[in-house]
Amino acid sequence: VEVTCGQVFFIPAGSRYTSYWHGTEEIIYFAIHFHFDNWYSKFSPQRFCIQKIETLSSDVFFHHFENIRKYVSCDGYERLKAYGSFYHLYAEVLPLLDCAKLKNTALERIRNAVDYIEHNSEKEFTVKYLAQMCHLSESRFYALFCRALGCSPIAYRNIVRIRKALIMLGKQYTIEEIATKVGFSSAIYFRRVFKEIMGRLPSEYRKNLNFNIEDIRRL
């Protein structure tokens, strides 16, 4: 996918890609990172491939982007303006996305397992259990899962747990309480996994809590 100044492009979460920047001038780009809990709803980004959005005006994008940036860190009802602008923008983008190019059959074959992890991330389960859910051998399931999502099933469960922990860090829970609620066996293990994924400890994240959309860029 080749894009030039002012163009908008779409990269679904979990996509594998390499970017190359050409030219000598400084390059600035703006990104909105987001995630839907249900990967397989008709609104889910996982139904699409990396692509340039040919007919979306950059003016439309920046109008909504500025509203999101302005209100996402606000408290109370003001933050709803950011959510409203995001969904308005996504409503503009969704009809323009081409899903005909998507040939990720691996993702469809592990669909039941991904859904289970999304809704039961606090539980302990084995790869074998997930494989049986998808009617696959353990080795075949593991290979398909890694190909489709770019990580192992257990690593993905940790990502889902940390995603839930990010929300709880904005509330009056202790680190120990959050660790227990999202499914970690100890606060020490929770801190270690959190730092591996987010690049900093939960306490450090909480001190600079901003609820910026880019805080979940790795998730």
PDB file of C-alpha atoms in Angstrom, residues 107-208:
ATOM      1  CA  LEU A 107      -8.739 -16.482  11.696  1.00  0.00           C
ATOM      2  CA  GLU A 108     -12.097 -18.040  10.872  1.00  0.00           C
ATOM      3  CA  ARG A 109     -10.905 -21.491  11.906  1.00  0.00           C
ATOM      4  CA  ILE A 110      -9.901 -20.283  15.373  1.00  0.00           C
ATOM      5  CA  ARG A 111     -12.920 -18.024  15.807  1.00  0.00           C
ATOM      6  CA  ASN A 112     -14.445 -20.005  18.693  1.00  0.00           C
ATOM      7  CA  ALA A 113     -11.193 -19.897  20.650  1.00  0.00           C
ATOM      8  CA  VAL A 114     -10.727 -16.149  20.207  1.00  0.00           C
ATOM      9  CA  ASP A 115     -14.296 -15.512  21.332  1.00  0.00           C
ATOM     10  CA  TYR A 116     -13.756 -17.729  24.361  1.00  0.00           C
ATOM     11  CA  ILE A 117     -10.547 -15.930  25.353  1.00  0.00           C
ATOM     12  CA  GLU A 118     -12.194 -12.520  24.945  1.00  0.00           C
ATOM     13  CA  HIS A 119     -15.011 -13.436  27.330  1.00  0.00           C
ATOM     14  CA  ASN A 120     -13.112 -15.695  29.755  1.00  0.00           C
ATOM     15  CA  SER A 121      -9.662 -14.143  29.988  1.00  0.00           C
ATOM     16  CA  GLU A 122      -9.678 -14.264  33.804  1.00  0.00           C
ATOM     17  CA  LYS A 123      -9.884 -18.076  33.704  1.00  0.00           C
ATOM     18  CA  GLU A 124      -7.098 -20.622  33.364  1.00  0.00           C
ATOM     19  CA  PHE A 125      -7.298 -22.905  30.329  1.00  0.00           C
ATOM     20  CA  THR A 126      -4.973 -24.960  28.173  1.00  0.00           C
ATOM     21  CA  VAL A 127      -4.121 -24.759  24.498  1.00  0.00           C
ATOM     22  CA  LYS A 128      -5.497 -28.278  24.179  1.00  0.00           C
ATOM     23  CA  TYR A 129      -8.875 -27.109  25.471  1.00  0.00           C
ATOM     24  CA  LEU A 130      -8.977 -24.272  22.929  1.00  0.00           C
ATOM     25  CA  ALA A 131      -7.913 -26.617  20.121  1.00  0.00           C
ATOM     26  CA  GLN A 132     -10.745 -29.022  20.920  1.00  0.00           C
ATOM     27  CA  MET A 133     -13.159 -26.102  20.806  1.00  0.00           C
ATOM     28  CA  CYS A 134     -12.063 -25.483  17.202  1.00  0.00           C
ATOM     29  CA  HIS A 135     -11.966 -29.201  16.269  1.00  0.00           C
ATOM     30  CA  LEU A 136      -8.241 -29.025  15.526  1.00  0.00           C
ATOM     31  CA  SER A 137      -5.173 -30.859  16.733  1.00  0.00           C
ATOM     32  CA  GLU A 138      -3.203 -28.952  19.344  1.00  0.00           C
ATOM     33  CA  SER A 139      -0.213 -28.373  17.054  1.00  0.00           C
ATOM     34  CA  ARG A 140      -2.362 -27.286  14.112  1.00  0.00           C
ATOM     35  CA  PHE A 141      -4.434 -24.961  16.271  1.00  0.00           C
ATOM     36  CA  TYR A 142      -1.332 -23.354  17.782  1.00  0.00           C
ATOM     37  CA  ALA A 143       0.177 -22.707  14.350  1.00  0.00           C
ATOM     38  CA  LEU A 144      -3.058 -21.214  12.988  1.00  0.00           C
ATOM     39  CA  PHE A 145      -3.534 -19.022  16.049  1.00  0.00           C
ATOM     40  CA  CYS A 146      -0.011 -17.609  15.845  1.00  0.00           C
ATOM     41  CA  ARG A 147      -0.391 -16.996  12.113  1.00  0.00           C
ATOM     42  CA  ALA A 148      -3.734 -15.218  12.483  1.00  0.00           C
ATOM     43  CA  LEU A 149      -3.065 -13.087  15.556  1.00  0.00           C
ATOM     44  CA  GLY A 150       0.718 -12.860  15.655  1.00  0.00           C
ATOM     45  CA  CYS A 151       1.050 -14.305  19.159  1.00  0.00           C
ATOM     46  CA  SER A 152       0.347 -17.472  21.133  1.00  0.00           C
ATOM     47  CA  PRO A 153      -3.058 -18.139  22.749  1.00  0.00           C
ATOM     48  CA  ILE A 154      -1.676 -17.559  26.241  1.00  0.00           C
ATOM     49  CA  ALA A 155       0.066 -14.353  25.161  1.00  0.00           C
ATOM     50  CA  TYR A 156      -3.204 -13.150  23.669  1.00  0.00           C
ATOM     51  CA  ARG A 157      -5.020 -13.931  26.914  1.00  0.00           C
ATOM     52  CA  ASN A 158      -2.490 -11.745  28.719  1.00  0.00           C
ATOM     53  CA  ILE A 159      -3.126  -8.938  26.237  1.00  0.00           C
ATOM     54  CA  VAL A 160      -6.865  -9.140  26.906  1.00  0.00           C
ATOM     55  CA  ARG A 161      -6.204  -9.127  30.653  1.00  0.00           C
ATOM     56  CA  ILE A 162      -3.995  -6.055  30.405  1.00  0.00           C
ATOM     57  CA  ARG A 163      -6.581  -4.314  28.234  1.00  0.00           C
ATOM     58  CA  LYS A 164      -9.128  -4.816  31.023  1.00  0.00           C
ATOM     59  CA  ALA A 165      -6.579  -3.734  33.637  1.00  0.00           C
ATOM     60  CA  LEU A 166      -6.056  -0.414  31.821  1.00  0.00           C
ATOM     61  CA  ILE A 167      -9.682   0.473  32.417  1.00  0.00           C
ATOM     62  CA  MET A 168      -9.531  -0.559  36.069  1.00  0.00           C
ATOM     63  CA  LEU A 169      -6.452   1.583  36.677  1.00  0.00           C
ATOM     64  CA  GLY A 170      -8.709   4.592  36.223  1.00  0.00           C
ATOM     65  CA  LYS A 171     -10.796   3.465  39.172  1.00  0.00           C
ATOM     66  CA  GLN A 172     -10.164   3.121  42.903  1.00  0.00           C
ATOM     67  CA  TYR A 173      -8.707  -0.390  42.843  1.00  0.00           C
ATOM     68  CA  THR A 174      -5.336  -1.322  44.273  1.00  0.00           C
ATOM     69  CA  ILE A 175      -2.794  -2.998  41.995  1.00  0.00           C
ATOM     70  CA  GLU A 176      -3.304  -6.230  43.933  1.00  0.00           C
ATOM     71  CA  GLU A 177      -7.079  -6.079  43.443  1.00  0.00           C
ATOM     72  CA  ILE A 178      -6.714  -5.452  39.723  1.00  0.00           C
ATOM     73  CA  ALA A 179      -4.287  -8.358  39.363  1.00  0.00           C
ATOM     74  CA  THR A 180      -6.780 -10.705  41.005  1.00  0.00           C
ATOM     75  CA  LYS A 181      -9.820  -9.430  39.117  1.00  0.00           C
ATOM     76  CA  VAL A 182      -8.258  -9.794  35.668  1.00  0.00           C
ATOM     77  CA  GLY A 183      -6.931 -13.274  36.408  1.00  0.00           C
ATOM     78  CA  PHE A 184      -3.262 -13.065  37.400  1.00  0.00           C
ATOM     79  CA  SER A 185      -2.032 -15.390  40.127  1.00  0.00           C
ATOM     80  CA  SER A 186      -0.040 -12.644  41.848  1.00  0.00           C
ATOM     81  CA  ALA A 187       0.549  -8.911  41.718  1.00  0.00           C
ATOM     82  CA  ILE A 188       4.224  -9.552  40.965  1.00  0.00           C
ATOM     83  CA  TYR A 189       3.369 -11.552  37.847  1.00  0.00           C
ATOM     84  CA  PHE A 190       0.792  -8.934  36.836  1.00  0.00           C
ATOM     85  CA  ARG A 191       3.371  -6.156  37.093  1.00  0.00           C
ATOM     86  CA  ARG A 192       5.849  -8.119  35.000  1.00  0.00           C
ATOM     87  CA  VAL A 193       3.367  -8.881  32.213  1.00  0.00           C
ATOM     88  CA  PHE A 194       2.012  -5.317  32.283  1.00  0.00           C
ATOM     89  CA  LYS A 195       5.501  -3.897  31.781  1.00  0.00           C
ATOM     90  CA  GLU A 196       6.255  -6.357  28.967  1.00  0.00           C
ATOM     91  CA  ILE A 197       3.154  -5.230  27.074  1.00  0.00           C
ATOM     92  CA  MET A 198       2.849  -1.551  28.008  1.00  0.00           C
ATOM     93  CA  GLY A 199       6.515  -0.693  28.557  1.00  0.00           C
ATOM     94  CA  ARG A 200       6.009   0.563  32.114  1.00  0.00           C
ATOM     95  CA  LEU A 201       4.680  -0.611  35.460  1.00  0.00           C
ATOM     96  CA  PRO A 202       0.988  -0.259  36.390  1.00  0.00           C
ATOM     97  CA  SER A 203       1.839   2.311  39.063  1.00  0.00           C
ATOM     98  CA  GLU A 204       3.779   4.394  36.518  1.00  0.00           C
ATOM     99  CA  TYR A 205       0.897   4.183  34.075  1.00  0.00           C
ATOM    100  CA  ARG A 206      -1.571   5.258  36.752  1.00  0.00           C
ATOM    101  CA  LYS A 207       0.496   8.331  37.681  1.00  0.00           C
ATOM    102  CA  ASN A 208       0.260   9.584  34.118  1.00  0.00           C
TER     103      ASN A 208
END
